[in-house]
Coordinates of C-alpha atoms in Angstrom, one line a residue:
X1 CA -116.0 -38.0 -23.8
X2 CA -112.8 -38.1 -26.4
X3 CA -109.7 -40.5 -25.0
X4 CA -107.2 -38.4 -23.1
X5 CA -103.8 -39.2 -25.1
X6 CA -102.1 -36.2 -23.1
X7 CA -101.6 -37.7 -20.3
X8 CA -99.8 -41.0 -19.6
X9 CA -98.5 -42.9 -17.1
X10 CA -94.9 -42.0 -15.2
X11 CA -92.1 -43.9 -17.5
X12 CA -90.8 -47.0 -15.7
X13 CA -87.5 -46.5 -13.9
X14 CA -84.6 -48.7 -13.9
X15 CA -84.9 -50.6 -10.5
X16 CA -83.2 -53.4 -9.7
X17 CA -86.1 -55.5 -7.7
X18 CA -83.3 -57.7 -6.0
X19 CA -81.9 -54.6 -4.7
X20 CA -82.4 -52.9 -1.4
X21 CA -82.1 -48.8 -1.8
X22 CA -80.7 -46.8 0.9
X23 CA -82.4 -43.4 1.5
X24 CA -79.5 -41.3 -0.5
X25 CA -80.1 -43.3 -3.4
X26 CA -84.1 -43.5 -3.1
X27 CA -83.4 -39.3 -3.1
X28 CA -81.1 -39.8 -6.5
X29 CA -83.4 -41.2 -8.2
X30 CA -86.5 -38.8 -6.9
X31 CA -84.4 -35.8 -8.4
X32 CA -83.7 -37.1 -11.3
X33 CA -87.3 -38.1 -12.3
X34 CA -89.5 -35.7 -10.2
X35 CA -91.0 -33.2 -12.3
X36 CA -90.9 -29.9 -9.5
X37 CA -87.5 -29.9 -9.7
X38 CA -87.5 -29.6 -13.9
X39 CA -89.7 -26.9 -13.5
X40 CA -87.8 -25.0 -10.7
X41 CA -85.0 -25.3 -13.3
X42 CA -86.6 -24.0 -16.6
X43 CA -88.1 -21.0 -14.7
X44 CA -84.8 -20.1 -13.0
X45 CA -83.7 -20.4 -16.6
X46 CA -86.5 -17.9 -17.7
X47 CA -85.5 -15.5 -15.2
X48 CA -81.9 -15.7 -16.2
X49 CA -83.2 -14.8 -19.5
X50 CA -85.0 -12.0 -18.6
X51 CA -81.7 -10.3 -17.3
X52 CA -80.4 -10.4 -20.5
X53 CA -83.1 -9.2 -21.7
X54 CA -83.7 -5.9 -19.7
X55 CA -79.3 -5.6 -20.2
X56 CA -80.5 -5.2 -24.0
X57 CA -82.0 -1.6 -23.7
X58 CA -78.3 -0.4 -23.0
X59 CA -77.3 -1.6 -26.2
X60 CA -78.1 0.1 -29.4
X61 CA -80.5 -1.2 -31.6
X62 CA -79.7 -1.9 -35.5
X63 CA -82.4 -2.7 -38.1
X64 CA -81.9 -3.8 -41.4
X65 CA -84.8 -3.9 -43.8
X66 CA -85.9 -3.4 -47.7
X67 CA -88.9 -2.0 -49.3
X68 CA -89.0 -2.8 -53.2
X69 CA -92.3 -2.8 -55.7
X70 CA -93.8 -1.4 -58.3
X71 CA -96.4 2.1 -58.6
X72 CA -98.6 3.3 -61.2
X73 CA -100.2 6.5 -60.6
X74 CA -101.6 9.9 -61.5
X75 CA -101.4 13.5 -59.9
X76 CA -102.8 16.7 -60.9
X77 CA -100.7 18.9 -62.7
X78 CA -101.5 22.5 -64.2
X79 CA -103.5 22.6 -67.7
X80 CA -101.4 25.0 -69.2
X81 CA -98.4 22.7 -69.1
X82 CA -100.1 19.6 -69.6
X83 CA -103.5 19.8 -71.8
X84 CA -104.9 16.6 -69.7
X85 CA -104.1 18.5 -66.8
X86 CA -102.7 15.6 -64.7
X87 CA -99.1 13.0 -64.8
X88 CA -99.0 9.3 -64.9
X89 CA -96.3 8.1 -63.3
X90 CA -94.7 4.6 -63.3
X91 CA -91.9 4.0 -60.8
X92 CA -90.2 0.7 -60.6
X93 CA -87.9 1.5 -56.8
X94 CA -85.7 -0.7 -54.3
X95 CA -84.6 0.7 -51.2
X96 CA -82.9 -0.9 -48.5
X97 CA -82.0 0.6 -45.5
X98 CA -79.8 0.2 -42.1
X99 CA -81.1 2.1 -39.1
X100 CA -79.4 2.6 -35.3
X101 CA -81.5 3.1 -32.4
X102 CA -79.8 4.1 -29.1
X103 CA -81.6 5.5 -26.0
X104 CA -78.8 7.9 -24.5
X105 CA -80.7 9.2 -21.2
X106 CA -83.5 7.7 -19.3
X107 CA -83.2 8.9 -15.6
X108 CA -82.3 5.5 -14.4
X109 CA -85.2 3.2 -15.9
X110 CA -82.8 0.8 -17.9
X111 CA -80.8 0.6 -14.8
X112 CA -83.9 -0.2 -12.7
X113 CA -85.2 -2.6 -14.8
X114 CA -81.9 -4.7 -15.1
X115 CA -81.6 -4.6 -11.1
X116 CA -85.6 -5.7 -10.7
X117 CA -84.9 -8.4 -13.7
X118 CA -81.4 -9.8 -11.7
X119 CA -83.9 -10.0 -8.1
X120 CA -86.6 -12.0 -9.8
X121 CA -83.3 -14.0 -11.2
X122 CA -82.4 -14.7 -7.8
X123 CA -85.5 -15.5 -6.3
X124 CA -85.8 -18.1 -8.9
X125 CA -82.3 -19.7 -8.0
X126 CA -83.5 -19.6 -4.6
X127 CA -87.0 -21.3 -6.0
X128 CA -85.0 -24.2 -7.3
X129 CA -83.3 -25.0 -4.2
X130 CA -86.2 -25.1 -2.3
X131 CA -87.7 -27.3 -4.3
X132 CA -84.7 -29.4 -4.5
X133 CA -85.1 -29.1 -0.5
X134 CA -88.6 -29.8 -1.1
X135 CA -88.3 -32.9 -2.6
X136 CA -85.3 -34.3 0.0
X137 CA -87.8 -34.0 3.0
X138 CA -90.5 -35.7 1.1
X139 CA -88.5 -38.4 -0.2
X140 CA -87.0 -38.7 3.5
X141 CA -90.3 -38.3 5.7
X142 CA -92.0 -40.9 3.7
X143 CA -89.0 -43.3 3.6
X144 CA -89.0 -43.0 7.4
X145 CA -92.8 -43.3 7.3
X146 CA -92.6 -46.5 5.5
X147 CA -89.6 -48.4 7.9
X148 CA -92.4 -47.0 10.9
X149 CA -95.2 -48.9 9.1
X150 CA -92.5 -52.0 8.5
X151 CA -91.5 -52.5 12.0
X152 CA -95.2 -51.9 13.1
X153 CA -95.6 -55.0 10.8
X154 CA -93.4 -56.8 12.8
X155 CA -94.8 -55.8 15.9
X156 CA -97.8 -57.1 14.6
X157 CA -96.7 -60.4 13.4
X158 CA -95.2 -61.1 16.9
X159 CA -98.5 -59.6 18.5
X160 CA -100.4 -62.4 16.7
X161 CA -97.7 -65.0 18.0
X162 CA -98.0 -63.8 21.7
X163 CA -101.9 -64.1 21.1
X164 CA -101.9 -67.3 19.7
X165 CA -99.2 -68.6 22.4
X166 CA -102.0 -67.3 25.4
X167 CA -104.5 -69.3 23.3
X168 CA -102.7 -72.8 23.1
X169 CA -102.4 -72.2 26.8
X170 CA -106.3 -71.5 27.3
X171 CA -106.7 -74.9 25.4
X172 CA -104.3 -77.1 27.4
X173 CA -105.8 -75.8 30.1
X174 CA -109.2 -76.5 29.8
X175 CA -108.3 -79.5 28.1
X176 CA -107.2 -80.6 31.7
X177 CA -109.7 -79.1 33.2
X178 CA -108.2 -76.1 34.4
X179 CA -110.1 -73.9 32.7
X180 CA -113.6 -72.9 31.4
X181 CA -114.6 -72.7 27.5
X182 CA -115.6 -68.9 28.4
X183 CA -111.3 -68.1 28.6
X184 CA -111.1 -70.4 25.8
X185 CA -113.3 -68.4 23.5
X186 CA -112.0 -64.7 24.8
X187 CA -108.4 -66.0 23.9
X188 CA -109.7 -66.9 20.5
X189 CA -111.2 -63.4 20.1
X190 CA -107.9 -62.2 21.0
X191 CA -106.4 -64.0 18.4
X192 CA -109.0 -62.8 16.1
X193 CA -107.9 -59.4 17.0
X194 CA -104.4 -59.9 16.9
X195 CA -105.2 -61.0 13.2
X196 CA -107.1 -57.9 12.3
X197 CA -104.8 -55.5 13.7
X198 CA -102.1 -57.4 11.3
X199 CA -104.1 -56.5 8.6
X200 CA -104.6 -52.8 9.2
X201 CA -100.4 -52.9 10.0
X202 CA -100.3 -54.9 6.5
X203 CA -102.5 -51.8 4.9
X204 CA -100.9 -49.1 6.2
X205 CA -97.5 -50.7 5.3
X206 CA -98.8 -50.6 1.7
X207 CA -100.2 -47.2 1.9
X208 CA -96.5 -45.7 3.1
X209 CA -94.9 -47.6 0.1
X210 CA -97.1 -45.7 -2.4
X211 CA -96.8 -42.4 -0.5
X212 CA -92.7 -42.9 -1.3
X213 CA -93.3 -44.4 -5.1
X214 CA -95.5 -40.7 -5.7
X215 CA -92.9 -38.7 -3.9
X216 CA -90.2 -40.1 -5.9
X217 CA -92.5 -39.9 -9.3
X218 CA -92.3 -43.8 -9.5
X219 CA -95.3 -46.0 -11.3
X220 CA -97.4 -47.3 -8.6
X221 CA -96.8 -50.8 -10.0
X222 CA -93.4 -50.8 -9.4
X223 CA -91.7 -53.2 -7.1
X224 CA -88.9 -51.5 -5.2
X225 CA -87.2 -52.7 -2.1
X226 CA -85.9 -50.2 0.8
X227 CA -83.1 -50.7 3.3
X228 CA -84.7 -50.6 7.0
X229 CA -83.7 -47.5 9.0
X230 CA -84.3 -49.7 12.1
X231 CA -80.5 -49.8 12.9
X232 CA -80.2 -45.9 11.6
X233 CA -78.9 -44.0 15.1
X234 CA -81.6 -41.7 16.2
X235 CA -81.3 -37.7 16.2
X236 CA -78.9 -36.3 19.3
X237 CA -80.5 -34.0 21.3
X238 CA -80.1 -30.6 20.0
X239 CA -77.5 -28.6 21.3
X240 CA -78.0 -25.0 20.1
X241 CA -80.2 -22.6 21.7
X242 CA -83.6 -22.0 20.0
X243 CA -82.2 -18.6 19.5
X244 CA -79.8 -19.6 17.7
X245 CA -81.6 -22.2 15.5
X246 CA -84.4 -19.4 14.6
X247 CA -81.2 -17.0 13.7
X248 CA -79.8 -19.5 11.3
X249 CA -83.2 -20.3 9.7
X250 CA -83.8 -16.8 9.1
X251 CA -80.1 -16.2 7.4
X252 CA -80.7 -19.8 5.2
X253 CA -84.3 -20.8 4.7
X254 CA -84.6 -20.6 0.9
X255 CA -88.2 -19.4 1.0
X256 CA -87.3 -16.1 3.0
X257 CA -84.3 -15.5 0.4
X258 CA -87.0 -15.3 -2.3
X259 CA -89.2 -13.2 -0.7
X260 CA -86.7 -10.6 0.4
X261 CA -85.4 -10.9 -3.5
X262 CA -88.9 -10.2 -4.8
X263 CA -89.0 -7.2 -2.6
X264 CA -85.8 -5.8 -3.9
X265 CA -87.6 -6.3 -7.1
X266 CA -90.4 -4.1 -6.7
X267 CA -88.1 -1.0 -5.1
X268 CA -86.4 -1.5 -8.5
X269 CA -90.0 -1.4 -10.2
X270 CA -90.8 1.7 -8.1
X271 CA -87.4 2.9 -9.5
X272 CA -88.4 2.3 -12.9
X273 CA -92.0 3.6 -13.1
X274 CA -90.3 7.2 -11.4
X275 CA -88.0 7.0 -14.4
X276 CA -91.4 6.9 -17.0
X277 CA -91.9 10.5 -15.4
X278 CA -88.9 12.5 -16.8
X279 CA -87.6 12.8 -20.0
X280 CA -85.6 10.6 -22.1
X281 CA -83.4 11.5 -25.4
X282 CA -82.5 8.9 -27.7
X283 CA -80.4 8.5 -31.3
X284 CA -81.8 7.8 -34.2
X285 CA -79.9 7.0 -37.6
X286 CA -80.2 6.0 -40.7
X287 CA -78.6 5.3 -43.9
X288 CA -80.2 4.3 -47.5
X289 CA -80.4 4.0 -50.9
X290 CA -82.8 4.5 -53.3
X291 CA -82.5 2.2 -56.3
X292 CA -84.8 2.6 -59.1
X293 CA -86.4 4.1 -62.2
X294 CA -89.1 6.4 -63.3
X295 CA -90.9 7.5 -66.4
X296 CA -93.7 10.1 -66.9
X297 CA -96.5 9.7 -69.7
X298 CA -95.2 6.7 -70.9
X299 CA -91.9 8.5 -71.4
X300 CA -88.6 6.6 -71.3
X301 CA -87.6 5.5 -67.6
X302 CA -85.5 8.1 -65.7
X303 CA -83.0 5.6 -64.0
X304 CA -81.7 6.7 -60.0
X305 CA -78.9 5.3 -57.6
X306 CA -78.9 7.6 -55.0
X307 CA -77.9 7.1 -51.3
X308 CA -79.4 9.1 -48.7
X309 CA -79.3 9.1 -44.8
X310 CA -80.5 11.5 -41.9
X311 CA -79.4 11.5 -37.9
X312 CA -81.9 12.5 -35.1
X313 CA -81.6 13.3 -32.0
X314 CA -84.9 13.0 -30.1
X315 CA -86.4 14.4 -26.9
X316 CA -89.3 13.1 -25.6
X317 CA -90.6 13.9 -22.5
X318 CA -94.4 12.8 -21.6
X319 CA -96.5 16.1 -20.0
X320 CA -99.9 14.4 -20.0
X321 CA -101.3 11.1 -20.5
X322 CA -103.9 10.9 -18.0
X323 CA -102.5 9.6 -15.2
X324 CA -101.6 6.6 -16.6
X325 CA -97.2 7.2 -15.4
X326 CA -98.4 8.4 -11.9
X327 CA -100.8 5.4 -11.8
X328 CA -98.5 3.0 -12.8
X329 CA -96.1 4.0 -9.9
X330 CA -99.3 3.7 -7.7
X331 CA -98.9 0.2 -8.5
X332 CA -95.3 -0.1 -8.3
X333 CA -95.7 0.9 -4.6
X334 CA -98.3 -1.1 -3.8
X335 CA -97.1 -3.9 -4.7
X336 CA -94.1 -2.9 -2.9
X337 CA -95.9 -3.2 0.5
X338 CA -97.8 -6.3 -0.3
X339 CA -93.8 -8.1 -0.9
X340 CA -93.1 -6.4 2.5
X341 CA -96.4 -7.9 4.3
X342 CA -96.0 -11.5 2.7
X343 CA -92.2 -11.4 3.9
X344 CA -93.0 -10.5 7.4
X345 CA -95.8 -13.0 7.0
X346 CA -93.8 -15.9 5.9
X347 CA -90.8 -14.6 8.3
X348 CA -93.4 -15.3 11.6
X349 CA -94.5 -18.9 9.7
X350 CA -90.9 -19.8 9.3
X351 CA -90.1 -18.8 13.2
X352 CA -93.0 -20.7 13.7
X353 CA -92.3 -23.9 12.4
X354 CA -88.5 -23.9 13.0
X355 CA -89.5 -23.7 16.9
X356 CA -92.2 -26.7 16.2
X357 CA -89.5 -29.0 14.6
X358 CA -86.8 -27.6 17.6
X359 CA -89.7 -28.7 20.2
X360 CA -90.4 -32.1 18.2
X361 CA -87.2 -33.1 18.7
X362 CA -86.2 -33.3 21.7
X363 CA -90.3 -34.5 22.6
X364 CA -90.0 -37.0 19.7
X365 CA -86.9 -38.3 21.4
X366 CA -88.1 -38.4 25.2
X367 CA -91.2 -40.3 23.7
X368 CA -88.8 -42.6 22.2
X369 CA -87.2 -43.3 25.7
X370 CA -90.4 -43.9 27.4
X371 CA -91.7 -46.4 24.7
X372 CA -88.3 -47.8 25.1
X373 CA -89.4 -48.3 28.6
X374 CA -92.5 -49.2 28.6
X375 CA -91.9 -52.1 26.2
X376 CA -89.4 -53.5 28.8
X377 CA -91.7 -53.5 31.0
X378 CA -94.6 -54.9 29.3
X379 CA -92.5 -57.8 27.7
X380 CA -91.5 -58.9 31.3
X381 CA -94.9 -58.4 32.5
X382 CA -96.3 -60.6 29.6
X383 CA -94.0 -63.1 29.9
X384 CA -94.4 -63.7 33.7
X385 CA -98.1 -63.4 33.1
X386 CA -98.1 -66.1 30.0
X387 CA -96.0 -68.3 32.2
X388 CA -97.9 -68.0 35.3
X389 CA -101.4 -68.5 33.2
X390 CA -99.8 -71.8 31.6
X391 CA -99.0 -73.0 34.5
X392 CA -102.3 -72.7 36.4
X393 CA -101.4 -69.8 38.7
X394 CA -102.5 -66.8 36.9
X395 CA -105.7 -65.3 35.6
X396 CA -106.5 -65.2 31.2
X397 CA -107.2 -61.8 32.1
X398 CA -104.2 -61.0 33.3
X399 CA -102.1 -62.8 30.4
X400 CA -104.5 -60.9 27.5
X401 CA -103.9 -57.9 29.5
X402 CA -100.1 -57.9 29.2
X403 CA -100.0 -59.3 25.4
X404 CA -102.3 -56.2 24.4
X405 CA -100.0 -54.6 26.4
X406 CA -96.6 -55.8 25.0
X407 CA -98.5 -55.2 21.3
X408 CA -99.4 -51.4 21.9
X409 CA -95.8 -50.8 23.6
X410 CA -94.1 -52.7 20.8
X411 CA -96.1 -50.5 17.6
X412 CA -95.5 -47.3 19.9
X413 CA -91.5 -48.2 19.8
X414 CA -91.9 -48.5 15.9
X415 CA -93.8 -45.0 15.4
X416 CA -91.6 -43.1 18.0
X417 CA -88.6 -44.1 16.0
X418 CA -89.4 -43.5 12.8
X419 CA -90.9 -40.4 14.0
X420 CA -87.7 -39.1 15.8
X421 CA -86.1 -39.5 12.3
X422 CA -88.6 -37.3 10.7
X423 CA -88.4 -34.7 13.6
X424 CA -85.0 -34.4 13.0
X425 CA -85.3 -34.3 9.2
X426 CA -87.7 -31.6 9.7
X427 CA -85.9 -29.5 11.4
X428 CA -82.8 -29.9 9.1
X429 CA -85.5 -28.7 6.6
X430 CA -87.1 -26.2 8.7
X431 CA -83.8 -24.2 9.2
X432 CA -82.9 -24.6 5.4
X433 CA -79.8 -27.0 5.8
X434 CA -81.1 -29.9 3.9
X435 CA -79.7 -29.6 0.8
X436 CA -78.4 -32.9 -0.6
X437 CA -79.0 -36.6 -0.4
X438 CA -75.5 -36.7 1.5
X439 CA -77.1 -35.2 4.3
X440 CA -78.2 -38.6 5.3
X441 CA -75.3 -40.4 4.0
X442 CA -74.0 -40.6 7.7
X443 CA -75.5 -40.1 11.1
X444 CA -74.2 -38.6 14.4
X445 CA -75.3 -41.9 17.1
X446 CA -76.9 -40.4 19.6

């Protein structure tokens, strides 16, 4: 296999690895390196282009061009004027020309293909915000991700502590006598799992900072620090009816804005293939000169400056061509209902996941509470349980129980949290009103 010198690595970025980045400036930085967003922009450009091209066809068309050389031939030519009976000629000729071009009737096809080109312009406007929008949820969800995976970190550092704290106290014991080696060795296995499930916390931590280094287009290698979202207020509860959530979603949402562009563009299509069916009359001019010289049987040359130039006006209407016009509107209509179908298709997605992230929010939140709660409650429970264990009075079982307990309560505080922010930028995304990096800049406290 040949080296693959097409391909190379993302280019470094300037990061500052003593710096912590905030969310809005971890989003900066993702659009001004991620690639979707260049290409959003060149093919909005494209289609831009293509607006000015189809507004050409109004215009006349003007051609210069030149045609100079050199003949030598021979033509018949009656024997009783020339014995040989035929002519050499020998022409030496330049003739430039200037030629106009202009379609004066069409039944509406220019017009229809300017209105289908401006549609397709605006669906690719629309394409580059929603990849702009794109990007901002990405960026966000795994930023929020990643301070999820960070504080489950912690919880699982101080999971190992509480482990190792019921340990020392299985060890005083039975070095007293208090104990058996049995509760000695199943607090060592809980420290031994207390360990492992560090490790996984320590894994998936990594894995959330290289699902934010992709989203952002960043070199795997690179070393970036993030500001926690720990202290970031969570979400309020919504206010709005889902109503009107789903009504604002379908007036916004970028996606349904293309689609319902794209199906303007093909009843401008169907316009233009109707137009292919009538006639059209056009102007045609020209004006040129012939510039040369001519001689006959090696005669002397026979020199001409002459300009000449003609104007016609053309009808051209096509009668027959094998169904290849009706066809073509066939097509044109077809297509038509396809744009129709996939816009109602995407409409029911879109109502579909704007009333998933509406529902997500609020649940997200009410999980948050009851983790909230329930880690009260275990760290109360393990600490009486601990205490009562160290002291003789309570069972090992009991204090494992609770520090298991106080673990799973403490990592399902970190996921609910970070996972409220995501709800909430979900729905912001859902609805189609994410659409800068200043949309996180501040935060309603709940």
């Amino acid at each position: 296999m040949p080296d693959n010198t097409a391909v190379e690595l993302p280019s470094p970025a300037d990061i500052d690895p003593n710096h912590a980045y905030s969310l809005v400036e971890l989003i900066d930085i993702a659009q001004r390196r991620n690639p979707a967003t260049r290409v959003a922009w060149e093919q909005a450009r494209q289609a831009a282009i293509t607006v000015g091209i189809a507004r050409a066809a109004y215009l006349p068309a003007l051609t210069a061009s030149a045609v100079a050389g050199w003949e030598h031939f021979a033509t018949p030519f009656p024997s009783n004027l020339v014995p040989q009976g035929f002519i050499i000629y020998n022409a030496q000729e330049f003739i430039p020309q200037l030629a106009v071009n202009y379609l004066l009737l069409d039944f509406g096809g220019r017009a229809a293909a300017v209105e289908a080109a401006g549609q397709i312009s605006i669906a690719g406007n629309v394409a580059f915000t929603a990849a702009h929008q794109q990007l901002i949820f990405n960026v966000a969800r795994a930023y929020f991700t990643l301070d999820g995976a960070d504080a489950a970190l912690r919880a699982a550092r101080q999971a190992l502590a509480d482990a190792k704290v019921v340990q020392q106290s299985a060890e005083a014991l039975f070095g007293r006598g208090l104990d058996t080696i049995v509760d000695v060795q199943l607090a060592r296995r809980g420290t031994a799992q207390a360990q492992y499930d560090l490790a996984q916390a320590e894994t998936a931590q990594h894995d959330a900072m290289y699902t934010l280094l992709a989203a952002m287009d960043l070199p795997p290698t690179t070393k970036l620090r993030v500001a926690g979202a720990s202290e970031r207020p969570l979400p309020p509860r919504t206010a709005r009816a889902v109503e009107n959530v789903l009504s604002d979603a379908l007036r916004q949402r970028p996606d349904l804005l293309a689609q319902v562009a794209k199906l303007r563009a093909t009843d401008a299509e169907i316009a233009a293939a109707r137009s292919a069916l009538f006639p059209k009359v056009s102007l045609s001019t020209n004006v040129q000169g012939n510039i040369g010289r001519l001689n006959v049987n090696n005669s002397a040359y026979f020199p001409i400056e002459k300009p000449q130039g003609a104007a016609l006006l053309k009808f051209e209407w096509p009668l027959y061509e094998g169904g290849l016009l009706q066809n073509k509107l066939a097509l044109a209509q077809s297509r038509r209902e396809e744009a129709a179908a996939a816009l109602k298709e995407r409409t029911d997605q879109a109502l579909r996941e704007v009333a998933l992230a509406y529902d997500q929010v609020d649940t997200g939140l009410q999980q948050y509470d009851a983790a909230i709660a329930l880690q009260n409650a275990s760290e109360t429970a393990f600490h009486s349980a601990s205490d009562s264990y160290a002291h003789g009075v309570g069972t090992l079982t009991d204090a494992t129980s609770a520090q298991t307990g106080l673990a799973s309560a403490r990592a399902a505080v970190a996921r609910a949290h970070a996972q409220s922010l995501i709800n909430a930028a979900a729905l912001a995304f859902a609805t189609g009103e994410l659409t800068s990096s200043t949309d996180f800049a501040t935060a309603t406290r709940r």
